XYZ file of C-alpha atoms in Angstrom:
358
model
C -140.726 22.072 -22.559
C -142.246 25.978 -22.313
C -140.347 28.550 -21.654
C -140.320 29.848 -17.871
C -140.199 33.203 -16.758
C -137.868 33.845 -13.919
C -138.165 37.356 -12.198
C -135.085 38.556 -9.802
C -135.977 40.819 -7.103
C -133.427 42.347 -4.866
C -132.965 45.992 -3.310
C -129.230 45.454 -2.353
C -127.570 45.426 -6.196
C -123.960 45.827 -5.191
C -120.767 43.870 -4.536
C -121.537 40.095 -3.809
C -125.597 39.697 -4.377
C -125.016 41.741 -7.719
C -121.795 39.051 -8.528
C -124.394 36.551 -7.384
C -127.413 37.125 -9.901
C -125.125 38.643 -12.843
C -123.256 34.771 -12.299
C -126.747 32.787 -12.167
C -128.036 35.179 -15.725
C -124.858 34.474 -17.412
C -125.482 31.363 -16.799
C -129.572 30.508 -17.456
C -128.591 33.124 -20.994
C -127.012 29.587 -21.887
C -130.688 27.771 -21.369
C -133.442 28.456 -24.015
C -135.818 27.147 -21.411
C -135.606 30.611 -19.588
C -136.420 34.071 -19.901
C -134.913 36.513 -17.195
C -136.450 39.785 -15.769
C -134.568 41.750 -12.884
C -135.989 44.202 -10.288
C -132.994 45.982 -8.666
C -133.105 49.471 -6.560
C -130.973 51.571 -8.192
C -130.515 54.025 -5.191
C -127.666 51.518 -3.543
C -124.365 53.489 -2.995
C -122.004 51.905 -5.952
C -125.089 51.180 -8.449
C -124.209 53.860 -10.645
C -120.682 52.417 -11.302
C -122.198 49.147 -12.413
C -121.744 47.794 -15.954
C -125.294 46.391 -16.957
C -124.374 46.304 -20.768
C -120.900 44.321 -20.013
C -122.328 42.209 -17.151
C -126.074 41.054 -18.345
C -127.275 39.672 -21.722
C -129.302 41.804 -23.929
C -131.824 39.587 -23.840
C -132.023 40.317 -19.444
C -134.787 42.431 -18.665
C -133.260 45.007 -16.187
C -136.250 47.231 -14.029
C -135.386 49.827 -11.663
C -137.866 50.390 -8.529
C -136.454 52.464 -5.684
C -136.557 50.446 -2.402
C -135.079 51.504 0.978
C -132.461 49.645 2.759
C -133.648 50.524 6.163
C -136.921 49.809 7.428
C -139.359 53.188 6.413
C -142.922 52.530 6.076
C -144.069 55.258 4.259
C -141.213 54.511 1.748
C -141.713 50.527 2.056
C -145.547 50.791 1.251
C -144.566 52.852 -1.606
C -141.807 50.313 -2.861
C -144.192 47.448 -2.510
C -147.043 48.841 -4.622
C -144.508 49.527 -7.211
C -143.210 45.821 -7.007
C -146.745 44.451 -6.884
C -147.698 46.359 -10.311
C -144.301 44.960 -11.834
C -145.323 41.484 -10.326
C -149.078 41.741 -12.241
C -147.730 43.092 -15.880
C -144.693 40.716 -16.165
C -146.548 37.372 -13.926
C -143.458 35.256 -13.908
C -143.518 31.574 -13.258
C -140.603 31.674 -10.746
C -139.773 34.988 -8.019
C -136.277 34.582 -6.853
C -135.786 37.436 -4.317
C -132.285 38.321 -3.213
C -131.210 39.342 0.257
C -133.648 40.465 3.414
C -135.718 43.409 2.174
C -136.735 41.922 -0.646
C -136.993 38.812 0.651
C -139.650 40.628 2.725
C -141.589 43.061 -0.068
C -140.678 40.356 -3.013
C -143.008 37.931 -0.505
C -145.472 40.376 0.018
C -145.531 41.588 -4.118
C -145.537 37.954 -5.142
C -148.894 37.630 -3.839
C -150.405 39.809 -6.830
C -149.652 37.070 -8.820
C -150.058 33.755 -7.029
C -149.407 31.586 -9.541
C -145.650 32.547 -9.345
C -143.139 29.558 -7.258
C -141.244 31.879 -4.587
C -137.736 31.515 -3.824
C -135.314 33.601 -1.270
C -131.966 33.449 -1.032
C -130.761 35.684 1.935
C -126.893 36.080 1.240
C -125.993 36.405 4.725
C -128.977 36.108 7.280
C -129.542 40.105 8.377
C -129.778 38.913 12.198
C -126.532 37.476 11.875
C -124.823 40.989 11.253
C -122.166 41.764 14.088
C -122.785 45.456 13.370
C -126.200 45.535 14.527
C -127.872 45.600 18.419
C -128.817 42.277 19.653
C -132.736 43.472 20.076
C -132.155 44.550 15.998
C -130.791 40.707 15.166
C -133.769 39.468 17.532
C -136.202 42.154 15.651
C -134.772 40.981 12.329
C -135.092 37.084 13.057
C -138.895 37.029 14.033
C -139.319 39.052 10.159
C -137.179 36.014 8.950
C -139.298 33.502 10.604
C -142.972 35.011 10.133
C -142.957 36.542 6.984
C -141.993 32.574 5.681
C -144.718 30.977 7.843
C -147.425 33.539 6.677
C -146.471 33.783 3.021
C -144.072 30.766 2.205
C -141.739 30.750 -0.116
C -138.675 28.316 -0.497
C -135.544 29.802 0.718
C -132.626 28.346 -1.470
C -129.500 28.847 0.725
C -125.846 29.704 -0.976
C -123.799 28.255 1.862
C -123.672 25.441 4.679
C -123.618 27.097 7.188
C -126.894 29.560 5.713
C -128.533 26.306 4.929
C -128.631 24.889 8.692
C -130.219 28.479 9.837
C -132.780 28.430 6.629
C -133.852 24.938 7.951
C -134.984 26.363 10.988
C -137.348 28.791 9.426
C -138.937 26.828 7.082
C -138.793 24.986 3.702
C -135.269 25.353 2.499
C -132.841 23.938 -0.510
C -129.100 24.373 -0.651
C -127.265 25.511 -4.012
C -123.847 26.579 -3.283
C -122.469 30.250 -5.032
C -120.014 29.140 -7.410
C -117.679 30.704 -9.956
C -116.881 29.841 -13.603
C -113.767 28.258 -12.850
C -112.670 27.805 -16.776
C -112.670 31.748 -16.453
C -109.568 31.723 -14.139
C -107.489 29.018 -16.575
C -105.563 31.642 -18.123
C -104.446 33.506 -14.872
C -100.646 32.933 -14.419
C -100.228 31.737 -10.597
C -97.411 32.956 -8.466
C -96.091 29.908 -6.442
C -95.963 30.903 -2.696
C -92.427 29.896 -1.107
C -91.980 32.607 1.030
C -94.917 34.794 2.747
C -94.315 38.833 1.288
C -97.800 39.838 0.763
C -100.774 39.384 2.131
C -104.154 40.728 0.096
C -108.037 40.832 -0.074
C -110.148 42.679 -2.484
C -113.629 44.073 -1.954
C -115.328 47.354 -0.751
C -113.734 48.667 2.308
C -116.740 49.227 4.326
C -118.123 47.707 7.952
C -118.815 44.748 6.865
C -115.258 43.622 5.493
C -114.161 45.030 9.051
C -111.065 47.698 7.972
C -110.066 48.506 11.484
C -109.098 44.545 12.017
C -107.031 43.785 8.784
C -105.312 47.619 9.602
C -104.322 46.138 12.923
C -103.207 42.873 11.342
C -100.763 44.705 8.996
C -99.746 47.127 11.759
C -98.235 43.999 13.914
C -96.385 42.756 10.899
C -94.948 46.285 8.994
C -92.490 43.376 7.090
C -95.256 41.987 4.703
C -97.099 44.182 1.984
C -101.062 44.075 2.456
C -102.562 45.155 -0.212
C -106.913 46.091 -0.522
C -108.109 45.607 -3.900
C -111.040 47.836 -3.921
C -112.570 51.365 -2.721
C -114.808 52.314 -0.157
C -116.405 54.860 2.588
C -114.038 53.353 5.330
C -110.711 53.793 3.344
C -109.510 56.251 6.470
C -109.193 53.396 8.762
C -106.422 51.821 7.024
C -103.665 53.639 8.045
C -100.697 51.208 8.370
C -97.764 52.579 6.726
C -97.680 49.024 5.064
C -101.117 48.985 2.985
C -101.435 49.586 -0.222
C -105.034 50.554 -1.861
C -105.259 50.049 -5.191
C -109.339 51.290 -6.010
C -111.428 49.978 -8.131
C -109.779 47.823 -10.712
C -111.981 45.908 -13.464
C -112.586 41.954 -12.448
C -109.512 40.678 -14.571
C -106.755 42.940 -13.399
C -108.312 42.662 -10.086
C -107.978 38.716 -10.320
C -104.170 38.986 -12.194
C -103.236 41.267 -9.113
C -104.836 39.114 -6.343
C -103.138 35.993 -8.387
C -99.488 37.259 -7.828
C -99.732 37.780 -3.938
C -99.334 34.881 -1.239
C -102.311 34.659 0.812
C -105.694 35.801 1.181
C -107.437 37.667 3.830
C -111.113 38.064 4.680
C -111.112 39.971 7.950
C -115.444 40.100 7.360
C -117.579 40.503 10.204
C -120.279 38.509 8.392
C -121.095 36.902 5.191
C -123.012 34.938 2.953
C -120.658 33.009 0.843
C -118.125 35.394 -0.494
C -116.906 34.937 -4.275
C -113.898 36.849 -3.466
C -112.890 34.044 -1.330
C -113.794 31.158 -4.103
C -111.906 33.081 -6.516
C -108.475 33.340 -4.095
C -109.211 29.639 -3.500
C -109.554 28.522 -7.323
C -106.168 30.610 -7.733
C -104.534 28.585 -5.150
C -104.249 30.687 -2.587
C -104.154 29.887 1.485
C -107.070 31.492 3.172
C -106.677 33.284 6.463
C -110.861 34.464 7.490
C -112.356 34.988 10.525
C -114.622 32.026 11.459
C -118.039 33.360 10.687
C -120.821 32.289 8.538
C -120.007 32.026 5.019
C -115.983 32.162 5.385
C -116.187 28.765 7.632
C -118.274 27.411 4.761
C -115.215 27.961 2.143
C -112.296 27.489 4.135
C -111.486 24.286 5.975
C -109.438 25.185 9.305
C -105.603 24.176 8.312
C -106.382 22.131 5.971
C -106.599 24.938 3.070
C -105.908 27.883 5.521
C -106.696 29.053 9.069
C -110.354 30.322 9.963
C -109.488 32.903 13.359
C -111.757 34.435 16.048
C -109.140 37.002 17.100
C -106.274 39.362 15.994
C -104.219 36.781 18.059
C -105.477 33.631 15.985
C -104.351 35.638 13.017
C -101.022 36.468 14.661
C -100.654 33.109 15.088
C -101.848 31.928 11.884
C -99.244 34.434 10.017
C -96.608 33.633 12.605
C -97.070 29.842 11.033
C -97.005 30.703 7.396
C -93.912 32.483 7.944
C -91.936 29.828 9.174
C -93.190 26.825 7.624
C -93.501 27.721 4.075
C -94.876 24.458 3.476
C -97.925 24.768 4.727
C -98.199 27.751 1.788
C -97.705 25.440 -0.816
C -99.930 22.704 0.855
C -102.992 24.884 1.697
C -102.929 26.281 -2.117
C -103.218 23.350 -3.418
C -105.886 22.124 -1.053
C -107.895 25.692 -1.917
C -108.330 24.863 -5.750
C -109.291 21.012 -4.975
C -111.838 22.582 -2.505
C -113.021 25.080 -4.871
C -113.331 22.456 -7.738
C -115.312 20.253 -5.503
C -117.878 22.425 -4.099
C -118.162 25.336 -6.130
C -118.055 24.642 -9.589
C -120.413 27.099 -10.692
C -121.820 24.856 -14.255
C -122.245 22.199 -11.827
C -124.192 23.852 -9.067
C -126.139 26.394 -10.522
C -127.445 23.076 -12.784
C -129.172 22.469 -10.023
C -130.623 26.063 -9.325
C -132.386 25.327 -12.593
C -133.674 21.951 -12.108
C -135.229 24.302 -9.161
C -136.901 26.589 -11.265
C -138.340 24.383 -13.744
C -139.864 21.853 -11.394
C -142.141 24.757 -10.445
């Protein structure tokens, strides 16, 4: 079979949708079948700190065009006419754009070169955001639904839950994120008897919702939560019990979030987090609040507790504490979930029986 070009388009380039294309290159490098080109933005707060060289083969073709986060005209018209150039000299056989914006100028570039199968992948659905107005989630729904009727595309959903909204906007797939779970086999596991520590890891911004997981650790000052990871928001956790630790590379991240009891996603939205697949493939209960993308890893008490309030958490904490049990039970339910579903080799096999039945 000919090789296929596949060209990755995304503006956001950070945290989870940069985890999320770095995961599916490392693994099409494998495939001789497929030749990679990337168009990121490189003005993304936390780009900068990135390790391209480390994370992507040599052989990835890695293009910087500047492309706003926020809706700007003048600056989107500019963006587009850069991506539509790219989209002429490199005409790819497969566009897979990442997140909303470019799920919005990737559609509009792709038309330079028709030819090209289109394929979205939103990573959290940008009307679903709790951070945002309820005439902006409105606003940003009817872009969602008429920029795929009027210029089509496939929309390849990373989650459940993602998948039942992309069915209502037009032609959809499901491939589930996934992680390379032989990467973890080496990582000594802590057995949980008792509950001491409680962690997460990720950037502490509005999205992984600070102000909550502060007032979580300020009702119980006896456990140690602990926030792998940096970010603007770092003021808001103030409990005399945190600890921050910054920005630690991905394996002493994973050894430190591997020797603490549970895991915490206080999130106010998501896609389908890897942080959470990795906790879960190190057999560790989940406690998450019950929005899209958490609710599509963790199974409520069966390999943790998925909470709509500071009281559900209370309550779900309250429970760990005194029936230790249920620690070693929902571990051991989190890695036979996470071998089941997200098995990276195994689902991203199908993300490229996707892109070469274009």
């Amino acid at each position: 079979m000919k090789e296929i070009h596949v060209l990755h388009i995304s503006e956001t380039f950070v945290t989870g949708v940069y985890t999320y294309i770095q995961s599916i290159c490392a693994f099409t490098a494998q495939d001789d079948r497929i030749k990679t080109s990337i168009i990121y933005s490189p003005n993304r707060e936390g780009t900068d700190e990135l390790d391209f060289e480390k994370d992507f083969s040599e052989n990835v073709e890695l293009i910087p065009i500047r492309m706003q986060r926020e809706i700007s005209l003048k600056k989107d018209f500019k963006s587009l006419k850069q991506l539509q150039n790219a989209v002429k000299q490199i005409q790819p056989d497969v566009i897979h754009l990442h997140s909303s914006k470019a799920g919005v100028l990737g559609r509009l570039a792709a038309k330079a070169y028709p030819k090209a199968k289109v394929y979205y992948t939103p990573n959290g659905y940008a009307f679903l955001r709790e951070d945002l107005s309820k005439t902006k989630r409105k606003f940003f729904k009817l872009i969602e639904k008429y920029i795929s009727k009027i210029y089509g595309g496939t929309t390849i959903a990373c989650g459940d839950t993602e998948y039942e909204y992309a069915k209502r906007l037009g032609k959809s797939k499901m491939v589930r994120n996934g992680i390379d779970l032989s990467e973890l086999d080496h990582i000594k596991v802590k057995p949980s008897l008792k509950l001491n520590s409680i962690v997460t890891l990720g950037r502490i911004s509005a999205q992984k919702n600070p102000k909550l997981f502060n007032a979580i650790a300020e009702i119980f000052p006896a456990i140690n939560f602990v926030w792998i990871g940096d970010g603007e928001l770092k003021h808001e956790l103030t409990a005399k019990n945190i600890e921050i630790t910054g920005w630690l590379d991905r394996e002493k991240a994973l050894n430190l979030l591997a020797k603490h009891d549970v895991y915490i996603q206080t999130s106010l939205w998501e896609g389908l987090p890897f942080t959470i697949i990795e906790a879960m493939a190190l057999q560790k209960p989940i406690l998450a609040t019950d929005v899209i993308g958490n609710k599509d890893a963790v199974v409520d008490q069966k390999n943790g507790f998925l909470c709509d309030s500071i009281g559900d958490f209370e309550n779900a904490i309250n429970q760990l504490k005194t029936k230790p049990q249920f620690l070693r039970n929902f571990g051991k339910q989190s890695k036979i979930l996470a071998k089941n579903k997200f098995d990276r080799n195994k689902n991203f096999e199908q993300l490229v029986e996707v892109y070469l039945t274009y």
